[in-house]
Amino acid sequence: MDGNTALSTAPFRDARYAPRRLDIERREDGSLVLANPTPFATQFLTTLQALDRWSAAAPDRVWLAERAGEGWRTVTYAQGAAMIAAVAGGLKGLGLKRGDCLLILARNGVDHALVTLAAQYAGIASVSVSPAYSLVSQDFGKLRHVLATTTPGLVFASDARYAKAIAATVAEDVEVVLAGGELPGRASTPFAALLDTAPGAEVDAAHARVGPDTIVKFLFTSGSTKAPKAVINTQRMLCANLQMIRQAMAFLADEPPVLVDWLPWNHTFGGNHNIGIVLYNGGTLYIDDGKPTPQGIAATLRNLREIAPTVYFNVPKGFEEIAAAMEHDDLLRRTLFSRVQAFMYAGAGLSQAVWDQLESLAERTVGERIPMITGLGMTETAPSCTFALRRDLRAGHIGLPCPGVEVKLVPMGTGADDKVEVRFRGPNVMPGYWRAPEQTAEAFDDEGYYRTGDAVRWVDAADPQRGLLFDGRVAEDFKLSTGTFVSVGPLRARIIAAGAPCVQDAVITGLNRDDIGMLLFPRLDECRRLAGLGADAPAAQVLRHDAVRGFFQLLLDRLWREGTGSATRVARAQVLVEPPSIDRGEVTDKGSINQRAVLQHRAALVEALYDGNDPDRLLPGAGATL
């Protein structure tokens, strides 16, 4: 057994998981079809049935909670059910009908949840838009794209901070519902008026028509290759996936789950997976007003000192910040580890160093380790398709198929080093992209499997029960001028791990060139700390400081020294002063870097990296200052 047992012999916290079961069909063309033979059937046909179940079985249990000063604003299941029916009536009263779309401009919050479920109640699709598209973007380009794709008949906004974006992009004849404040020069309907609506026969009739194939929402992809696509999410998709999660994480049925969660609802991890786990299993969601950034983590830490989750989800940067804080925060450690059954990360690879640190902290605090769960999923699959549930996991493992999902592994060539693409089929897979028939057709193979573009390989080909490893994106890999393939995903993961804590992400260069280069996005807060500079020090000054230059030079020297050949040896680097741009599609609001967009928009920097005329580039063995 490999894994973290070499670092710790403490037992794992005992929690129930699905048994590991795997059927493999080996085909003549070299492809494999994997399936979990565990019987599968959904408990609810719609998320609204789950709401009905828990509002009757546990009417006084808190369903949603958000910060209100020093305390929490809470909504019970019974209160939530009544409020959702009222708001659904209000939406109908404003003229929304089946086939229309509700656009939501808001961060996670109770009102956001209520209006989303109210739209579902009335059979109306919604689209929750990244707040960054309105509050950070300067040209509102992505917001305009969302509006053009979904043509909403009504806009809900949490407050007047969205006024500028609404004025620039939303037609005057589109009604706006506002939860707080006023829009200068534009009439709006207060959200409170919808809460005061008495549901009538029209909304009851609309609710009766909601079924498994009703469209719940549109979630937009990150747009890694083209413009973001609107993924159709149906009730069938959501409920099937939540049942898969419930069966995989069997401990969710043992007690109502309690989550403390910040992950944005315009993404599938937060908006389907996490909020869905709570509703499907009758749990409680404490909406975290923090973020995994130097500025936002304080709110998350405050919440985790106060509320003990039963399962905790985050992106790798969030776990990194929390682990660092727990080193010197006894209350945070005691609360977080007190009853959490499992951790789970998604969105990027978790550094093995952070993983090991979490295990060490747990052992020190409660005498046992907390299981770490991960897997593979995506917006198009609602999202979960595989889960890694073994105790001997390492960073990069993605596990085996969930019950109800078929996984096809398709070799992308005939060579031993060629990639193997993973594809999915099941009731959790989207019917297609909204108003994009050609892209929908391209997304599926001739057997109806969704083409993910993700590559995988076995942890141990001789023992398939150990599961699969993520092996990067098929489209990101490239050949050097020698014809040698470069596997970008594993190389990026190695660079980020070696570059902690000063490297946020790396973009790999070298297509049709003699050697590999990298463009590094730094963590400026960590670089300022290394340089002993204040929080206001300009990026250019920070990155030219001798201590910072020395750090990155040593990183490049190490990567060059540890490379085993031209496909893994990094020969040149540049640390980027300009941060990734959300308007250019270089980064998502979760912080994920779009490799292709960065290379496209910074082509001149790539040329300078190789032409020898850039004084800021780093070369192996060149010393700390150039």
XYZ file of C-alpha atoms in Angstrom:
626
model
C 0.000 0.000 0.000
C 1.457 3.378 -0.987
C -0.019 6.533 0.436
C 0.131 8.526 3.585
C 0.518 5.577 5.955
C 4.260 6.078 5.642
C 3.777 9.402 7.451
C 1.191 8.354 10.011
C -0.107 5.167 11.567
C -3.149 6.813 13.175
C -6.484 5.195 12.294
C -8.936 6.891 9.960
C -12.202 8.205 11.321
C -14.793 5.493 10.805
C -17.422 6.499 8.257
C -19.510 4.405 5.875
C -18.716 4.364 2.157
C -19.950 2.353 -0.779
C -18.141 -0.970 -1.240
C -15.593 -0.915 -4.075
C -17.154 -2.846 -6.940
C -16.034 -2.818 -10.555
C -17.089 -4.566 -13.748
C -14.805 -4.223 -16.796
C -15.753 -4.872 -20.419
C -12.685 -5.135 -22.659
C -13.358 -4.366 -26.327
C -11.504 -5.359 -29.483
C -10.736 -1.725 -30.344
C -8.742 -1.370 -27.118
C -11.357 0.635 -25.247
C -12.655 -0.403 -21.828
C -16.110 0.132 -20.308
C -16.175 0.348 -16.516
C -19.290 0.146 -14.362
C -20.231 -0.178 -10.711
C -22.705 -3.083 -10.455
C -24.321 -1.716 -7.267
C -28.110 -1.384 -7.799
C -29.074 2.212 -8.458
C -32.399 4.031 -8.153
C -33.104 7.642 -7.203
C -34.913 8.416 -3.960
C -36.559 11.560 -5.383
C -37.596 12.373 -8.956
C -37.240 16.129 -8.402
C -35.426 18.254 -5.841
C -38.840 19.645 -4.889
C -39.870 16.195 -3.682
C -36.890 16.321 -1.323
C -38.071 19.706 -0.046
C -41.562 18.287 0.512
C -40.093 15.289 2.353
C -38.019 17.280 4.814
C -40.524 20.087 5.364
C -42.944 17.351 6.541
C -40.455 15.091 8.363
C -38.280 17.799 9.966
C -40.192 21.096 9.688
C -38.197 22.886 12.404
C -34.746 21.765 11.272
C -32.608 24.620 9.960
C -32.128 24.262 6.211
C -30.278 27.488 5.336
C -28.295 29.944 7.416
C -26.282 33.041 6.536
C -24.373 35.575 8.597
C -26.389 38.423 10.122
C -24.089 40.522 12.280
C -22.747 38.388 15.098
C -25.408 35.724 14.595
C -27.122 33.838 11.782
C -30.264 34.400 9.748
C -31.883 30.965 9.561
C -34.646 29.391 7.498
C -36.180 26.056 8.527
C -37.473 23.488 6.078
C -41.103 24.425 6.797
C -40.374 28.129 6.437
C -38.404 27.534 3.261
C -41.185 25.510 1.642
C -43.756 28.240 2.357
C -41.462 31.034 1.159
C -40.590 29.196 -2.053
C -44.259 28.655 -2.928
C -44.929 32.349 -2.297
C -42.015 33.548 -4.431
C -43.023 31.131 -7.199
C -46.437 32.789 -7.217
C -44.747 36.172 -7.379
C -42.650 35.116 -10.357
C -45.792 33.976 -12.149
C -47.441 37.258 -11.254
C -44.617 39.127 -12.976
C -45.360 37.250 -16.172
C -42.732 34.501 -16.120
C -43.984 31.328 -17.749
C -42.701 27.875 -18.568
C -39.904 28.205 -21.131
C -38.750 31.579 -19.811
C -35.486 32.017 -17.919
C -34.623 33.802 -14.687
C -31.202 35.483 -14.527
C -29.660 35.674 -11.030
C -27.028 38.293 -10.137
C -26.032 37.528 -6.574
C -23.464 35.884 -4.365
C -24.550 32.835 -2.382
C -27.250 33.737 0.109
C -30.642 32.780 1.516
C -32.592 34.973 -0.921
C -30.557 33.554 -3.816
C -31.482 30.007 -2.729
C -35.159 30.868 -2.283
C -35.558 32.480 -5.704
C -33.711 29.586 -7.364
C -35.982 26.962 -5.786
C -39.034 29.136 -6.458
C -38.177 29.127 -10.156
C -37.900 25.341 -10.010
C -41.254 25.185 -8.227
C -42.857 27.096 -11.108
C -41.069 25.090 -13.803
C -38.872 28.038 -14.806
C -35.199 27.599 -15.653
C -32.673 29.871 -13.971
C -29.099 30.876 -14.658
C -26.864 32.066 -11.837
C -24.077 34.269 -13.135
C -20.635 34.634 -11.622
C -20.608 37.898 -9.624
C -17.218 38.626 -11.174
C -18.882 39.031 -14.586
C -20.734 42.047 -13.155
C -18.535 43.365 -10.332
C -14.993 42.703 -11.607
C -15.310 42.684 -15.393
C -14.812 46.025 -17.090
C -16.535 45.262 -20.395
C -19.290 42.851 -19.192
C -18.430 40.661 -22.170
C -19.228 37.341 -20.512
C -22.416 38.712 -18.946
C -23.561 39.862 -22.386
C -22.828 36.391 -23.737
C -24.943 34.788 -20.985
C -27.827 37.174 -21.703
C -27.646 36.581 -25.454
C -27.626 32.800 -24.961
C -30.448 32.500 -22.422
C -32.580 35.617 -23.223
C -33.947 35.929 -19.654
C -37.432 37.258 -19.063
C -36.633 38.446 -15.513
C -33.528 39.443 -13.558
C -33.041 38.953 -9.821
C -30.259 40.985 -8.187
C -29.266 40.898 -4.536
C -28.517 44.621 -4.275
C -27.673 47.847 -6.088
C -24.005 46.918 -6.592
C -25.205 45.298 -9.809
C -26.745 48.535 -11.073
C -23.927 49.359 -13.501
C -23.966 45.882 -15.043
C -27.765 45.895 -15.323
C -27.780 49.330 -16.951
C -25.160 48.232 -19.473
C -26.593 44.843 -20.446
C -30.258 44.333 -19.494
C -32.921 45.723 -21.824
C -35.298 48.298 -20.326
C -38.337 46.085 -20.918
C -36.926 43.249 -18.752
C -38.281 43.307 -15.195
C -35.756 43.457 -12.346
C -36.410 42.078 -8.844
C -34.123 43.598 -6.223
C -33.541 42.102 -2.770
C -32.105 45.314 -1.350
C -31.553 48.960 -2.334
C -32.666 50.761 -5.485
C -31.477 51.009 -9.070
C -30.774 54.619 -10.121
C -33.130 55.667 -12.889
C -34.823 52.276 -13.204
C -37.920 50.811 -11.578
C -37.624 47.441 -9.846
C -39.784 45.084 -7.812
C -38.711 44.453 -4.195
C -38.049 40.802 -3.416
C -40.139 41.295 -0.268
C -43.184 41.783 -2.488
C -42.686 38.300 -3.937
C -42.419 36.824 -0.447
C -45.819 38.361 0.368
C -47.518 36.714 -2.628
C -50.267 34.164 -2.038
C -49.702 31.165 -4.354
C -52.666 30.577 -6.621
C -54.049 28.000 -9.000
C -51.705 29.042 -11.821
C -48.531 28.330 -9.866
C -50.023 25.115 -8.457
C -50.699 23.919 -11.996
C -47.186 24.845 -13.106
C -45.726 23.014 -10.114
C -47.732 19.886 -10.947
C -46.106 19.772 -14.400
C -42.529 19.696 -13.045
C -40.947 16.308 -13.686
C -37.613 14.570 -14.273
C -37.082 16.143 -17.709
C -37.926 19.696 -16.644
C -34.979 22.059 -17.130
C -33.791 23.304 -13.742
C -30.990 25.642 -14.736
C -28.249 26.526 -17.161
C -24.665 26.389 -15.904
C -22.004 27.941 -18.095
C -18.705 26.216 -18.758
C -15.457 28.083 -18.217
C -14.954 28.476 -21.969
C -11.542 26.811 -22.101
C -11.522 26.528 -25.890
C -14.391 28.668 -27.205
C -17.108 30.907 -25.772
C -18.672 29.496 -22.573
C -21.465 27.029 -23.321
C -24.787 26.806 -21.477
C -25.128 23.307 -20.038
C -28.737 22.155 -19.679
C -29.363 20.762 -16.169
C -32.570 18.774 -15.703
C -34.264 17.459 -12.572
C -33.282 13.949 -13.655
C -29.598 14.907 -13.824
C -29.567 16.534 -10.408
C -31.473 13.828 -8.571
C -29.538 11.006 -10.218
C -26.249 12.589 -9.263
C -27.308 13.303 -5.694
C -28.347 9.662 -5.327
C -24.962 8.573 -6.686
C -23.270 10.783 -4.093
C -25.517 9.448 -1.310
C -24.648 5.868 -2.203
C -20.925 6.574 -2.548
C -20.737 8.595 0.682
C -23.044 6.314 2.623
C -22.413 8.251 5.853
C -24.646 11.042 4.472
C -27.641 8.847 5.366
C -26.472 8.248 8.938
C -27.141 11.787 10.196
C -28.348 14.989 8.495
C -25.245 16.564 6.943
C -24.050 19.973 8.135
C -22.047 22.029 5.635
C -20.133 25.277 5.951
C -19.632 26.193 2.332
C -18.577 29.160 0.184
C -18.351 27.504 -3.242
C -20.271 29.625 -5.788
C -23.650 28.459 -6.994
C -22.930 29.461 -10.579
C -20.588 26.440 -10.644
C -21.622 22.802 -10.441
C -19.511 21.942 -7.354
C -21.232 24.504 -5.138
C -24.523 24.922 -6.979
C -25.368 21.251 -7.645
C -23.130 19.036 -5.539
C -22.941 20.843 -2.202
C -26.274 22.631 -1.870
C -27.860 19.514 -3.384
C -26.331 17.187 -0.771
C -27.954 19.297 1.943
C -31.433 19.327 0.398
C -31.411 15.692 -0.764
C -30.374 14.428 2.682
C -32.306 16.857 4.880
C -29.237 18.669 6.185
C -28.231 22.211 7.080
C -26.176 24.617 4.984
C -24.282 27.442 6.683
C -23.478 29.785 3.812
C -19.857 30.810 4.221
C -19.240 34.477 3.375
C -15.502 33.899 3.006
C -13.220 32.894 0.153
C -9.872 31.090 -0.094
C -7.907 34.322 -0.599
C -5.677 36.251 1.797
C -8.470 38.829 2.149
C -11.400 36.416 2.324
C -10.129 33.530 4.425
C -10.717 35.330 7.752
C -14.498 35.017 7.347
C -14.213 31.297 6.577
C -12.010 30.715 9.618
C -14.482 32.604 11.818
C -17.332 30.410 10.590
C -15.369 27.181 11.043
C -14.459 28.125 14.608
C -18.193 28.410 15.334
C -19.862 25.695 13.218
C -18.610 22.096 13.099
C -19.401 20.544 9.692
C -20.044 16.831 9.259
C -18.398 16.887 5.812
C -16.247 19.669 4.405
C -15.701 20.639 0.760
C -13.236 23.118 -0.675
C -10.822 23.823 -3.497
C -7.129 23.064 -2.876
C -6.231 26.696 -2.096
C -8.923 26.722 0.593
C -7.495 23.633 2.276
C -4.027 25.185 2.050
C -5.163 28.369 3.838
C -7.108 26.434 6.497
C -4.236 24.024 7.183
C -1.834 26.950 7.637
C -4.243 28.661 10.057
C -4.798 25.490 12.104
C -1.096 25.256 12.902
C -1.565 28.032 15.482
C -5.358 28.097 16.075
C -6.469 25.526 18.643
C -10.168 26.461 18.541
C -10.290 26.157 14.759
C -8.662 22.726 14.920
C -10.897 21.418 17.673
C -14.108 22.604 16.006
C -13.321 21.488 12.463
C -12.078 18.038 13.469
C -14.757 17.428 16.106
C -17.305 15.631 13.917
C -16.243 15.941 10.280
C -16.540 12.553 8.570
C -14.604 13.421 5.424
C -12.892 16.164 3.461
C -13.296 16.518 -0.289
C -11.506 18.725 -2.800
C -12.232 19.456 -6.445
C -11.463 22.063 -9.084
C -7.712 21.352 -9.172
C -5.132 18.975 -7.758
C -4.421 19.114 -4.027
C -0.763 19.360 -3.084
C 0.407 16.212 -1.323
C 2.179 18.435 1.219
C -1.136 20.058 2.219
C -2.839 16.653 2.314
C -0.140 15.334 4.649
C -0.376 18.473 6.788
C -4.134 17.983 7.268
C -3.569 14.401 8.387
C -0.865 15.459 10.823
C -3.071 18.191 12.309
C -5.999 15.782 12.717
C -3.836 13.181 14.406
C -2.466 15.821 16.765
C -5.964 17.089 17.602
C -8.251 14.038 17.715
C -5.878 11.092 17.408
C -7.172 9.940 14.025
C -7.020 10.959 10.380
C -9.947 12.369 8.396
C -10.524 10.555 5.080
C -9.923 12.700 1.990
C -12.323 12.152 -0.911
C -11.900 13.283 -4.470
C -13.062 12.172 -7.881
C -13.790 13.388 -11.378
C -16.801 15.350 -12.489
C -17.747 18.297 -14.642
C -20.488 20.757 -15.416
C -21.890 18.471 -18.109
C -22.390 15.586 -15.646
C -24.047 17.389 -12.712
C -21.094 16.808 -11.673
C -19.868 13.528 -10.084
C -18.893 10.484 -12.149
C -16.083 8.832 -10.206
C -15.103 8.833 -6.540
C -11.833 7.911 -4.889
C -12.828 6.397 -1.549
C -9.826 4.250 -0.629
C -7.653 4.896 2.402
C -4.402 4.651 0.391
C -5.094 7.689 -1.794
C -2.552 10.156 -3.063
C -2.906 13.455 -4.895
C -4.183 12.847 -8.437
C -6.323 9.769 -7.702
C -9.880 9.978 -9.054
C -11.166 6.509 -8.147
C -13.813 4.337 -9.765
C -17.295 4.854 -11.286
C -20.244 5.893 -9.146
C -23.268 3.566 -9.152
C -25.356 4.390 -12.226
C -22.476 5.750 -14.365
C -20.794 3.989 -17.273
C -17.180 5.000 -17.880
C -15.493 4.396 -21.234
C -11.715 4.595 -21.563
C -10.691 5.330 -25.147
C -7.035 5.186 -26.292
C -6.196 8.303 -28.327
C -3.398 6.578 -30.255
C -1.522 3.313 -30.570
C 1.689 4.211 -28.731
C 2.456 3.248 -25.151
C 2.719 6.920 -24.179
C -0.502 8.063 -25.871
C -3.313 9.454 -23.768
C -6.490 7.595 -22.793
C -9.620 9.772 -22.777
C -12.348 9.131 -20.216
C -15.997 9.378 -21.356
C -19.247 9.151 -19.385
C -22.804 7.928 -19.936
C -25.631 7.880 -17.408
C -28.740 9.678 -16.116
C -26.548 12.442 -14.646
C -25.181 13.435 -18.071
C -26.618 16.526 -19.770
C -28.988 16.252 -22.727
C -26.893 18.922 -24.439
C -25.898 22.571 -24.651
C -28.675 25.158 -24.829
C -29.291 26.463 -28.357
C -26.075 24.863 -29.622
C -26.948 21.732 -31.643
C -23.574 21.470 -33.390
C -21.615 21.688 -30.136
C -23.984 19.169 -28.591
C -23.386 16.709 -31.415
C -19.618 17.139 -31.103
C -19.781 16.485 -27.351
C -20.976 12.865 -27.663
C -19.567 9.815 -29.400
C -21.638 7.404 -31.486
C -22.661 5.419 -28.381
C -23.873 8.471 -26.488
C -20.873 8.826 -24.189
C -19.912 12.386 -23.269
C -16.397 13.184 -24.499
C -14.681 14.849 -21.540
C -11.327 15.714 -23.090
C -9.759 14.504 -19.812
C -7.075 11.843 -19.820
C -6.700 9.111 -17.194
C -4.509 6.119 -16.439
C -4.597 3.300 -13.921
C -2.991 3.718 -10.515
C -1.877 0.100 -11.008
C -2.829 -1.622 -14.260
C -2.389 -4.992 -12.542
C -4.942 -4.049 -9.860
C -7.833 -2.018 -11.382
C -9.587 -1.899 -7.994
C -7.082 0.779 -6.978
C -8.764 3.083 -9.488
C -7.771 5.763 -11.937
C -5.381 8.712 -11.937
C -6.048 12.044 -13.631
C -3.565 12.424 -16.505
C -4.226 15.963 -17.720
C -6.278 17.378 -20.561
C -5.930 15.700 -23.932
C -6.063 19.050 -25.761
C -3.423 20.693 -23.543
C -0.681 18.205 -24.397
C 1.670 19.047 -27.256
C 4.792 17.904 -29.070
C 8.223 19.479 -28.952
C 10.076 20.008 -32.237
C 11.651 16.579 -31.697
C 8.233 14.904 -31.765
C 8.343 14.226 -28.029
C 4.959 14.513 -26.280
C 4.694 16.796 -23.247
C 2.030 15.804 -20.713
C 0.951 19.179 -19.361
C -1.296 18.207 -16.427
C 1.226 16.199 -14.383
C 3.987 18.711 -15.143
C 1.857 21.642 -13.957
C 1.009 19.779 -10.763
C 4.708 19.138 -10.120
C 5.590 22.791 -10.703
C 2.847 24.090 -8.400
C 3.856 21.669 -5.637
C 7.555 22.533 -5.965
C 6.774 26.255 -6.134
C 4.711 26.458 -2.933
C 3.927 28.901 -1.463
C 4.872 31.487 -4.113
C 3.388 29.854 -7.246
C -0.332 30.161 -7.946
C -0.262 28.345 -11.282
C 1.926 27.600 -14.278
C 1.262 27.729 -18.010
C 3.445 25.376 -20.034
C 5.040 26.485 -23.311
C 7.055 24.643 -25.957
C 4.745 23.685 -28.832
C 6.999 22.895 -31.829
C 10.036 24.227 -29.943
C 13.174 22.522 -28.711
C 12.416 22.676 -24.997
C 9.793 23.364 -22.334
C 9.193 26.768 -20.805
C 6.772 28.045 -18.203
C 4.884 31.245 -17.500
C 4.363 31.519 -13.753
C 1.486 33.311 -12.038
C 2.851 34.227 -8.606
C 1.078 34.511 -5.275
C 1.907 38.150 -4.692
C 1.002 38.099 -1.013
C 3.524 35.300 -0.411
C 6.136 37.037 -2.564
C 5.680 40.280 -0.600
C 6.139 38.327 2.612
C 9.303 36.735 1.252
C 10.660 40.137 0.220
C 9.667 41.806 3.478
C 7.587 44.368 1.577
C 4.253 45.885 2.548
C 0.846 44.910 1.167
C 0.834 47.960 -1.131
C 4.161 47.233 -2.823
C 3.647 47.144 -6.638
C 3.876 43.757 -8.319
C 6.814 44.748 -10.513
C 8.852 45.870 -7.482
C 8.011 42.676 -5.586
C 8.939 40.331 -8.416
C 12.271 42.074 -9.057
C 13.336 41.822 -5.419
C 16.469 39.689 -5.050
C 14.846 37.293 -2.571
C 11.905 36.685 -4.884
C 14.058 36.344 -7.998
C 16.242 33.952 -6.063
C 13.256 31.810 -5.066
C 12.065 31.419 -8.649
C 15.593 30.824 -9.929
C 16.051 27.994 -7.436
C 12.672 26.574 -8.493
C 13.717 26.519 -12.148
C 17.107 25.018 -11.279
C 15.367 22.265 -9.327
C 12.902 21.500 -12.129
C 15.754 21.369 -14.635
C 17.815 19.111 -12.380
C 14.926 16.714 -11.602
C 13.704 16.426 -15.192
C 14.262 13.018 -16.704
C 14.179 14.080 -20.353
C 13.039 16.832 -22.687
C 9.358 16.115 -21.906
C 9.808 16.857 -18.179
C 12.812 19.228 -18.000
C 11.846 22.911 -17.804
C 14.453 25.026 -19.595
C 13.184 28.597 -19.211
C 10.639 30.586 -17.255
C 9.101 33.991 -16.778
C 7.206 35.242 -13.730
C 4.207 37.271 -14.855
C 3.602 40.746 -13.471
C 0.109 41.049 -14.991
C -2.456 38.830 -13.231
C -4.777 36.573 -15.240
C -7.710 38.426 -16.794
C -11.284 37.292 -16.327
C -12.391 39.401 -19.313
C -9.958 37.571 -21.594
C -11.055 34.211 -20.195
C -7.645 33.508 -18.658
C -9.109 32.687 -15.245
C -12.442 31.618 -13.775
C -13.932 33.167 -10.637
C -12.758 30.045 -8.759
C -9.188 30.876 -9.756
C -8.692 28.108 -12.345
C -6.236 29.113 -15.075
C -7.194 28.582 -18.719
C -3.937 27.453 -20.344
C -5.069 27.987 -23.908
C -6.399 31.507 -23.307
C -3.184 32.582 -21.539
C -1.025 31.264 -24.386
C -3.254 32.967 -26.955
C -3.343 36.378 -25.297
C 0.304 36.363 -24.210
C 1.818 35.039 -27.411
C 4.321 37.923 -27.495
C 5.620 36.931 -24.054
C 6.048 33.343 -25.237
C 8.056 34.560 -28.219
C 10.215 36.705 -25.954
C 10.780 33.743 -23.660
C 12.449 31.872 -26.532
C 14.077 34.630 -28.619
C 16.746 35.440 -26.022
C 15.993 39.167 -25.867
C 13.896 39.257 -22.701
C 15.951 40.367 -19.684
C 13.321 39.072 -17.245
C 13.419 35.436 -18.291
C 15.004 32.820 -16.044
C 17.384 30.154 -17.304
C 18.637 27.121 -15.360
C 21.937 27.723 -13.646
C 21.810 31.453 -14.369
C 21.972 32.509 -10.729
C 19.557 34.449 -8.572
C 19.989 37.741 -10.418
C 20.275 38.295 -14.150
